[in-house]
Amino acid sequence: MNSALQIIALTVFICGIKIAQAEPFVIYDNGQTQSIDKYTPAIKSPGKASLIRSATRPTKIKIAQLPVSTAALTPGKVHRKEANLFMDTPFFIVGADPHSSQWLIQHRNKLKALNAIGIAVNVQTQEQLKLLQKSAGGIPISPIRGGKLAKQLAIKHYPVLVSGRIIEQ
């Protein structure tokens, strides 16, 4: 999970660097252009080598410490609905309950085929988290508080698989 989140964070960061390196677009030039250097002596622009070095350094993503609980999400039935999410990597949300464990066992081949990322929103102990990962066939699952995520996706129950176009159980 950490490596997947690091890859996502790194991709977003690199895209930001590409935008930051774009040449300025001149709208109007009256020929009396002056350098801005005298107005910004304390600000130094990092060189390209510095930007590339910082982009290739591993980024640490803060993962919630256990226990993790999300009052907005509970085990239950999720009705399939269309979603217009712009994302390449599907993810699934589970908790430390028998329904989630059974769902993981039933869907682990599909989750592996999709390269889905696992999120545990209600888990108390490391043992519960390891049991979830075992049920998922070794797919990494990270504990994350999911209140904002639940609100964004308009969901109240898990387990659930979220892909770019569909939210389903």
JSON list of C-alpha atoms in Angstrom, two decimals:
[
{"chain": "A", "resi": 1, "resn": "MET", "atom": "CA", "xyz": [0.00, 0.00, 0.00]},
{"chain": "A", "resi": 2, "resn": "ASN", "atom": "CA", "xyz": [2.74, 2.43, 0.90]},
{"chain": "A", "resi": 3, "resn": "SER", "atom": "CA", "xyz": [4.46, 1.90, -2.44]},
{"chain": "A", "resi": 4, "resn": "ALA", "atom": "CA", "xyz": [1.20, 2.42, -4.35]},
{"chain": "A", "resi": 5, "resn": "LEU", "atom": "CA", "xyz": [0.47, 5.66, -2.50]},
{"chain": "A", "resi": 6, "resn": "GLN", "atom": "CA", "xyz": [4.07, 6.76, -3.00]},
{"chain": "A", "resi": 7, "resn": "ILE", "atom": "CA", "xyz": [3.77, 6.14, -6.74]},
{"chain": "A", "resi": 8, "resn": "ILE", "atom": "CA", "xyz": [0.54, 8.16, -6.89]},
{"chain": "A", "resi": 9, "resn": "ALA", "atom": "CA", "xyz": [2.06, 11.00, -4.85]},
{"chain": "A", "resi": 10, "resn": "LEU", "atom": "CA", "xyz": [5.21, 10.97, -6.97]},
{"chain": "A", "resi": 11, "resn": "THR", "atom": "CA", "xyz": [3.21, 11.07, -10.22]},
{"chain": "A", "resi": 12, "resn": "VAL", "atom": "CA", "xyz": [1.18, 14.06, -9.00]},
{"chain": "A", "resi": 13, "resn": "PHE", "atom": "CA", "xyz": [4.37, 15.78, -7.83]},
{"chain": "A", "resi": 14, "resn": "ILE", "atom": "CA", "xyz": [6.15, 15.22, -11.16]},
{"chain": "A", "resi": 15, "resn": "CYS", "atom": "CA", "xyz": [3.14, 16.53, -13.09]},
{"chain": "A", "resi": 16, "resn": "GLY", "atom": "CA", "xyz": [3.28, 19.64, -10.90]},
{"chain": "A", "resi": 17, "resn": "ILE", "atom": "CA", "xyz": [6.97, 20.07, -11.70]},
{"chain": "A", "resi": 18, "resn": "LYS", "atom": "CA", "xyz": [6.25, 19.86, -15.44]},
{"chain": "A", "resi": 19, "resn": "ILE", "atom": "CA", "xyz": [3.66, 22.62, -15.10]},
{"chain": "A", "resi": 20, "resn": "ALA", "atom": "CA", "xyz": [6.04, 24.72, -12.97]},
{"chain": "A", "resi": 21, "resn": "GLN", "atom": "CA", "xyz": [8.76, 24.38, -15.62]},
{"chain": "A", "resi": 22, "resn": "ALA", "atom": "CA", "xyz": [6.56, 25.68, -18.44]},
{"chain": "A", "resi": 23, "resn": "GLU", "atom": "CA", "xyz": [7.79, 28.80, -20.23]},
{"chain": "A", "resi": 24, "resn": "PRO", "atom": "CA", "xyz": [5.86, 32.01, -19.55]},
{"chain": "A", "resi": 25, "resn": "PHE", "atom": "CA", "xyz": [3.29, 33.12, -22.10]},
{"chain": "A", "resi": 26, "resn": "VAL", "atom": "CA", "xyz": [3.73, 36.78, -23.04]},
{"chain": "A", "resi": 27, "resn": "ILE", "atom": "CA", "xyz": [0.45, 38.63, -23.43]},
{"chain": "A", "resi": 28, "resn": "TYR", "atom": "CA", "xyz": [1.89, 42.11, -23.99]},
{"chain": "A", "resi": 29, "resn": "ASP", "atom": "CA", "xyz": [5.44, 43.43, -24.18]},
{"chain": "A", "resi": 30, "resn": "ASN", "atom": "CA", "xyz": [6.07, 47.16, -24.51]},
{"chain": "A", "resi": 31, "resn": "GLY", "atom": "CA", "xyz": [9.85, 46.72, -24.72]},
{"chain": "A", "resi": 32, "resn": "GLN", "atom": "CA", "xyz": [10.50, 48.18, -21.26]},
{"chain": "A", "resi": 33, "resn": "THR", "atom": "CA", "xyz": [10.61, 44.85, -19.44]},
{"chain": "A", "resi": 34, "resn": "GLN", "atom": "CA", "xyz": [12.65, 44.81, -16.23]},
{"chain": "A", "resi": 35, "resn": "SER", "atom": "CA", "xyz": [14.00, 41.90, -14.27]},
{"chain": "A", "resi": 36, "resn": "ILE", "atom": "CA", "xyz": [12.08, 41.00, -11.14]},
{"chain": "A", "resi": 37, "resn": "ASP", "atom": "CA", "xyz": [15.32, 39.97, -9.38]},
{"chain": "A", "resi": 38, "resn": "LYS", "atom": "CA", "xyz": [15.74, 43.32, -7.62]},
{"chain": "A", "resi": 39, "resn": "TYR", "atom": "CA", "xyz": [12.26, 42.94, -6.08]},
{"chain": "A", "resi": 40, "resn": "THR", "atom": "CA", "xyz": [12.77, 39.36, -4.88]},
{"chain": "A", "resi": 41, "resn": "PRO", "atom": "CA", "xyz": [16.35, 39.06, -3.61]},
{"chain": "A", "resi": 42, "resn": "ALA", "atom": "CA", "xyz": [15.46, 36.59, -0.84]},
{"chain": "A", "resi": 43, "resn": "ILE", "atom": "CA", "xyz": [13.66, 34.17, -3.15]},
{"chain": "A", "resi": 44, "resn": "LYS", "atom": "CA", "xyz": [15.93, 31.81, -5.02]},
{"chain": "A", "resi": 45, "resn": "SER", "atom": "CA", "xyz": [14.59, 29.49, -7.64]},
{"chain": "A", "resi": 46, "resn": "PRO", "atom": "CA", "xyz": [15.78, 25.89, -7.29]},
{"chain": "A", "resi": 47, "resn": "GLY", "atom": "CA", "xyz": [17.65, 24.54, -10.28]},
{"chain": "A", "resi": 48, "resn": "LYS", "atom": "CA", "xyz": [16.31, 21.73, -12.43]},
{"chain": "A", "resi": 49, "resn": "ALA", "atom": "CA", "xyz": [18.73, 19.26, -10.82]},
{"chain": "A", "resi": 50, "resn": "SER", "atom": "CA", "xyz": [17.36, 20.13, -7.39]},
{"chain": "A", "resi": 51, "resn": "LEU", "atom": "CA", "xyz": [13.77, 19.64, -8.56]},
{"chain": "A", "resi": 52, "resn": "ILE", "atom": "CA", "xyz": [14.59, 16.30, -10.15]},
{"chain": "A", "resi": 53, "resn": "ARG", "atom": "CA", "xyz": [16.43, 15.14, -7.00]},
{"chain": "A", "resi": 54, "resn": "SER", "atom": "CA", "xyz": [13.46, 16.03, -4.79]},
{"chain": "A", "resi": 55, "resn": "ALA", "atom": "CA", "xyz": [11.04, 14.35, -7.22]},
{"chain": "A", "resi": 56, "resn": "THR", "atom": "CA", "xyz": [12.96, 11.08, -7.16]},
{"chain": "A", "resi": 57, "resn": "ARG", "atom": "CA", "xyz": [13.25, 10.91, -3.37]},
{"chain": "A", "resi": 58, "resn": "PRO", "atom": "CA", "xyz": [10.67, 8.57, -1.83]},
{"chain": "A", "resi": 59, "resn": "THR", "atom": "CA", "xyz": [7.73, 10.43, -0.36]},
{"chain": "A", "resi": 60, "resn": "LYS", "atom": "CA", "xyz": [6.39, 9.34, 3.00]},
{"chain": "A", "resi": 61, "resn": "ILE", "atom": "CA", "xyz": [2.61, 9.13, 3.08]},
{"chain": "A", "resi": 62, "resn": "LYS", "atom": "CA", "xyz": [1.16, 9.48, 6.56]},
{"chain": "A", "resi": 63, "resn": "ILE", "atom": "CA", "xyz": [-0.92, 6.41, 7.36]},
{"chain": "A", "resi": 64, "resn": "ALA", "atom": "CA", "xyz": [-3.18, 6.47, 10.39]},
{"chain": "A", "resi": 65, "resn": "GLN", "atom": "CA", "xyz": [-2.01, 4.60, 13.46]},
{"chain": "A", "resi": 66, "resn": "LEU", "atom": "CA", "xyz": [-4.18, 1.90, 14.94]},
{"chain": "A", "resi": 67, "resn": "PRO", "atom": "CA", "xyz": [-6.85, 1.89, 16.17]},
{"chain": "A", "resi": 68, "resn": "VAL", "atom": "CA", "xyz": [-8.80, 3.48, 13.32]},
{"chain": "A", "resi": 69, "resn": "SER", "atom": "CA", "xyz": [-12.54, 3.98, 13.48]},
{"chain": "A", "resi": 70, "resn": "THR", "atom": "CA", "xyz": [-14.89, 5.72, 11.09]},
{"chain": "A", "resi": 71, "resn": "ALA", "atom": "CA", "xyz": [-18.35, 6.33, 12.53]},
{"chain": "A", "resi": 72, "resn": "ALA", "atom": "CA", "xyz": [-19.68, 7.35, 9.09]},
{"chain": "A", "resi": 73, "resn": "LEU", "atom": "CA", "xyz": [-19.06, 3.85, 7.68]},
{"chain": "A", "resi": 74, "resn": "THR", "atom": "CA", "xyz": [-20.50, 0.56, 8.91]},
{"chain": "A", "resi": 75, "resn": "PRO", "atom": "CA", "xyz": [-20.73, -2.96, 7.49]},
{"chain": "A", "resi": 76, "resn": "GLY", "atom": "CA", "xyz": [-23.76, -3.34, 5.26]},
{"chain": "A", "resi": 77, "resn": "LYS", "atom": "CA", "xyz": [-25.26, -3.63, 1.80]},
{"chain": "A", "resi": 78, "resn": "VAL", "atom": "CA", "xyz": [-23.97, -1.27, -0.89]},
{"chain": "A", "resi": 79, "resn": "HIS", "atom": "CA", "xyz": [-26.09, -0.71, -3.97]},
{"chain": "A", "resi": 80, "resn": "ARG", "atom": "CA", "xyz": [-24.14, -0.46, -7.21]},
{"chain": "A", "resi": 81, "resn": "LYS", "atom": "CA", "xyz": [-24.05, 3.07, -8.59]},
{"chain": "A", "resi": 82, "resn": "GLU", "atom": "CA", "xyz": [-22.26, 4.91, -11.32]},
{"chain": "A", "resi": 83, "resn": "ALA", "atom": "CA", "xyz": [-19.55, 7.34, -10.36]},
{"chain": "A", "resi": 84, "resn": "ASN", "atom": "CA", "xyz": [-17.67, 9.82, -12.46]},
{"chain": "A", "resi": 85, "resn": "LEU", "atom": "CA", "xyz": [-14.33, 9.64, -10.69]},
{"chain": "A", "resi": 86, "resn": "PHE", "atom": "CA", "xyz": [-11.15, 10.45, -12.55]},
{"chain": "A", "resi": 87, "resn": "MET", "atom": "CA", "xyz": [-8.77, 7.84, -11.21]},
{"chain": "A", "resi": 88, "resn": "ASP", "atom": "CA", "xyz": [-6.61, 5.11, -12.66]},
{"chain": "A", "resi": 89, "resn": "THR", "atom": "CA", "xyz": [-6.25, 2.86, -9.62]},
{"chain": "A", "resi": 90, "resn": "PRO", "atom": "CA", "xyz": [-9.32, 1.27, -8.06]},
{"chain": "A", "resi": 91, "resn": "PHE", "atom": "CA", "xyz": [-9.51, 0.89, -4.30]},
{"chain": "A", "resi": 92, "resn": "PHE", "atom": "CA", "xyz": [-11.64, -1.01, -1.84]},
{"chain": "A", "resi": 93, "resn": "ILE", "atom": "CA", "xyz": [-12.83, -0.19, 1.64]},
{"chain": "A", "resi": 94, "resn": "VAL", "atom": "CA", "xyz": [-13.20, -2.82, 4.35]},
{"chain": "A", "resi": 95, "resn": "GLY", "atom": "CA", "xyz": [-13.34, -3.12, 8.12]},
{"chain": "A", "resi": 96, "resn": "ALA", "atom": "CA", "xyz": [-12.41, -5.73, 10.71]},
{"chain": "A", "resi": 97, "resn": "ASP", "atom": "CA", "xyz": [-15.69, -7.64, 10.60]},
{"chain": "A", "resi": 98, "resn": "PRO", "atom": "CA", "xyz": [-16.77, -11.08, 9.31]},
{"chain": "A", "resi": 99, "resn": "HIS", "atom": "CA", "xyz": [-18.68, -9.58, 6.34]},
{"chain": "A", "resi": 100, "resn": "SER", "atom": "CA", "xyz": [-15.55, -7.77, 5.09]},
{"chain": "A", "resi": 101, "resn": "SER", "atom": "CA", "xyz": [-13.36, -10.86, 5.53]},
{"chain": "A", "resi": 102, "resn": "GLN", "atom": "CA", "xyz": [-15.82, -12.99, 3.57]},
{"chain": "A", "resi": 103, "resn": "TRP", "atom": "CA", "xyz": [-16.11, -10.32, 0.86]},
{"chain": "A", "resi": 104, "resn": "LEU", "atom": "CA", "xyz": [-12.31, -10.18, 0.54]},
{"chain": "A", "resi": 105, "resn": "ILE", "atom": "CA", "xyz": [-12.06, -13.97, 0.17]},
{"chain": "A", "resi": 106, "resn": "GLN", "atom": "CA", "xyz": [-14.82, -13.93, -2.45]},
{"chain": "A", "resi": 107, "resn": "HIS", "atom": "CA", "xyz": [-13.39, -11.01, -4.48]},
{"chain": "A", "resi": 108, "resn": "ARG", "atom": "CA", "xyz": [-9.61, -11.24, -3.96]},
{"chain": "A", "resi": 109, "resn": "ASN", "atom": "CA", "xyz": [-8.87, -12.53, -7.49]},
{"chain": "A", "resi": 110, "resn": "LYS", "atom": "CA", "xyz": [-10.78, -9.62, -9.03]},
{"chain": "A", "resi": 111, "resn": "LEU", "atom": "CA", "xyz": [-9.08, -7.16, -6.66]},
{"chain": "A", "resi": 112, "resn": "LYS", "atom": "CA", "xyz": [-5.65, -8.54, -7.59]},
{"chain": "A", "resi": 113, "resn": "ALA", "atom": "CA", "xyz": [-6.47, -8.38, -11.32]},
{"chain": "A", "resi": 114, "resn": "LEU", "atom": "CA", "xyz": [-7.47, -4.72, -10.91]},
{"chain": "A", "resi": 115, "resn": "ASN", "atom": "CA", "xyz": [-4.38, -3.93, -8.80]},
{"chain": "A", "resi": 116, "resn": "ALA", "atom": "CA", "xyz": [-6.77, -2.40, -6.29]},
{"chain": "A", "resi": 117, "resn": "ILE", "atom": "CA", "xyz": [-5.52, -0.61, -3.20]},
{"chain": "A", "resi": 118, "resn": "GLY", "atom": "CA", "xyz": [-7.00, -1.62, 0.17]},
{"chain": "A", "resi": 119, "resn": "ILE", "atom": "CA", "xyz": [-8.25, 0.73, 2.88]},
{"chain": "A", "resi": 120, "resn": "ALA", "atom": "CA", "xyz": [-9.35, -0.42, 6.33]},
{"chain": "A", "resi": 121, "resn": "VAL", "atom": "CA", "xyz": [-11.61, 2.17, 7.97]},
{"chain": "A", "resi": 122, "resn": "ASN", "atom": "CA", "xyz": [-12.61, 0.32, 11.14]},
{"chain": "A", "resi": 123, "resn": "VAL", "atom": "CA", "xyz": [-9.80, -1.77, 12.61]},
{"chain": "A", "resi": 124, "resn": "GLN", "atom": "CA", "xyz": [-8.58, -1.86, 16.20]},
{"chain": "A", "resi": 125, "resn": "THR", "atom": "CA", "xyz": [-5.47, -4.06, 16.29]},
{"chain": "A", "resi": 126, "resn": "GLN", "atom": "CA", "xyz": [-2.54, -5.13, 14.15]},
{"chain": "A", "resi": 127, "resn": "GLU", "atom": "CA", "xyz": [-3.85, -8.71, 14.35]},
{"chain": "A", "resi": 128, "resn": "GLN", "atom": "CA", "xyz": [-7.18, -7.64, 12.82]},
{"chain": "A", "resi": 129, "resn": "LEU", "atom": "CA", "xyz": [-5.33, -5.84, 10.03]},
{"chain": "A", "resi": 130, "resn": "LYS", "atom": "CA", "xyz": [-3.17, -8.92, 9.33]},
{"chain": "A", "resi": 131, "resn": "LEU", "atom": "CA", "xyz": [-6.31, -11.09, 9.22]},
{"chain": "A", "resi": 132, "resn": "LEU", "atom": "CA", "xyz": [-7.84, -8.74, 6.63]},
{"chain": "A", "resi": 133, "resn": "GLN", "atom": "CA", "xyz": [-4.66, -8.89, 4.54]},
{"chain": "A", "resi": 134, "resn": "LYS", "atom": "CA", "xyz": [-4.67, -12.69, 4.78]},
{"chain": "A", "resi": 135, "resn": "SER", "atom": "CA", "xyz": [-8.31, -12.76, 3.64]},
{"chain": "A", "resi": 136, "resn": "ALA", "atom": "CA", "xyz": [-7.31, -10.52, 0.72]},
{"chain": "A", "resi": 137, "resn": "GLY", "atom": "CA", "xyz": [-4.61, -12.97, -0.33]},
{"chain": "A", "resi": 138, "resn": "GLY", "atom": "CA", "xyz": [-1.77, -10.64, 0.61]},
{"chain": "A", "resi": 139, "resn": "ILE", "atom": "CA", "xyz": [-3.12, -7.48, -1.01]},
{"chain": "A", "resi": 140, "resn": "PRO", "atom": "CA", "xyz": [-1.77, -4.60, 1.11]},
{"chain": "A", "resi": 141, "resn": "ILE", "atom": "CA", "xyz": [-4.44, -2.89, 3.19]},
{"chain": "A", "resi": 142, "resn": "SER", "atom": "CA", "xyz": [-3.71, 0.31, 5.10]},
{"chain": "A", "resi": 143, "resn": "PRO", "atom": "CA", "xyz": [-5.67, 1.75, 8.02]},
{"chain": "A", "resi": 144, "resn": "ILE", "atom": "CA", "xyz": [-7.11, 5.15, 7.14]},
{"chain": "A", "resi": 145, "resn": "ARG", "atom": "CA", "xyz": [-9.84, 7.26, 8.72]},
{"chain": "A", "resi": 146, "resn": "GLY", "atom": "CA", "xyz": [-12.55, 7.35, 6.09]},
{"chain": "A", "resi": 147, "resn": "GLY", "atom": "CA", "xyz": [-15.04, 10.01, 7.17]},
{"chain": "A", "resi": 148, "resn": "LYS", "atom": "CA", "xyz": [-14.19, 12.50, 4.43]},
{"chain": "A", "resi": 149, "resn": "LEU", "atom": "CA", "xyz": [-13.92, 9.72, 1.88]},
{"chain": "A", "resi": 150, "resn": "ALA", "atom": "CA", "xyz": [-17.38, 8.40, 2.82]},
{"chain": "A", "resi": 151, "resn": "LYS", "atom": "CA", "xyz": [-18.85, 11.88, 2.44]},
{"chain": "A", "resi": 152, "resn": "GLN", "atom": "CA", "xyz": [-17.10, 12.44, -0.91]},
{"chain": "A", "resi": 153, "resn": "LEU", "atom": "CA", "xyz": [-18.32, 9.12, -2.30]},
{"chain": "A", "resi": 154, "resn": "ALA", "atom": "CA", "xyz": [-21.76, 9.40, -0.65]},
{"chain": "A", "resi": 155, "resn": "ILE", "atom": "CA", "xyz": [-21.48, 5.93, 0.89]},
{"chain": "A", "resi": 156, "resn": "LYS", "atom": "CA", "xyz": [-22.47, 4.68, 4.33]},
{"chain": "A", "resi": 157, "resn": "HIS", "atom": "CA", "xyz": [-21.49, 1.02, 4.19]},
{"chain": "A", "resi": 158, "resn": "TYR", "atom": "CA", "xyz": [-18.63, -1.28, 3.32]},
{"chain": "A", "resi": 159, "resn": "PRO", "atom": "CA", "xyz": [-17.12, -3.51, 1.98]},
{"chain": "A", "resi": 160, "resn": "VAL", "atom": "CA", "xyz": [-17.06, -1.63, -1.29]},
{"chain": "A", "resi": 161, "resn": "LEU", "atom": "CA", "xyz": [-14.98, -1.46, -4.47]},
{"chain": "A", "resi": 162, "resn": "VAL", "atom": "CA", "xyz": [-14.51, 1.99, -5.98]},
{"chain": "A", "resi": 163, "resn": "SER", "atom": "CA", "xyz": [-13.29, 2.29, -9.54]},
{"chain": "A", "resi": 164, "resn": "GLY", "atom": "CA", "xyz": [-13.30, 5.19, -11.98]},
{"chain": "A", "resi": 165, "resn": "ARG", "atom": "CA", "xyz": [-16.88, 4.63, -13.10]},
{"chain": "A", "resi": 166, "resn": "ILE", "atom": "CA", "xyz": [-18.58, 2.37, -10.55]},
{"chain": "A", "resi": 167, "resn": "ILE", "atom": "CA", "xyz": [-19.04, 2.01, -6.80]},
{"chain": "A", "resi": 168, "resn": "GLU", "atom": "CA", "xyz": [-20.10, -1.55, -6.05]},
{"chain": "A", "resi": 169, "resn": "GLN", "atom": "CA", "xyz": [-20.03, -4.33, -3.53]}
]
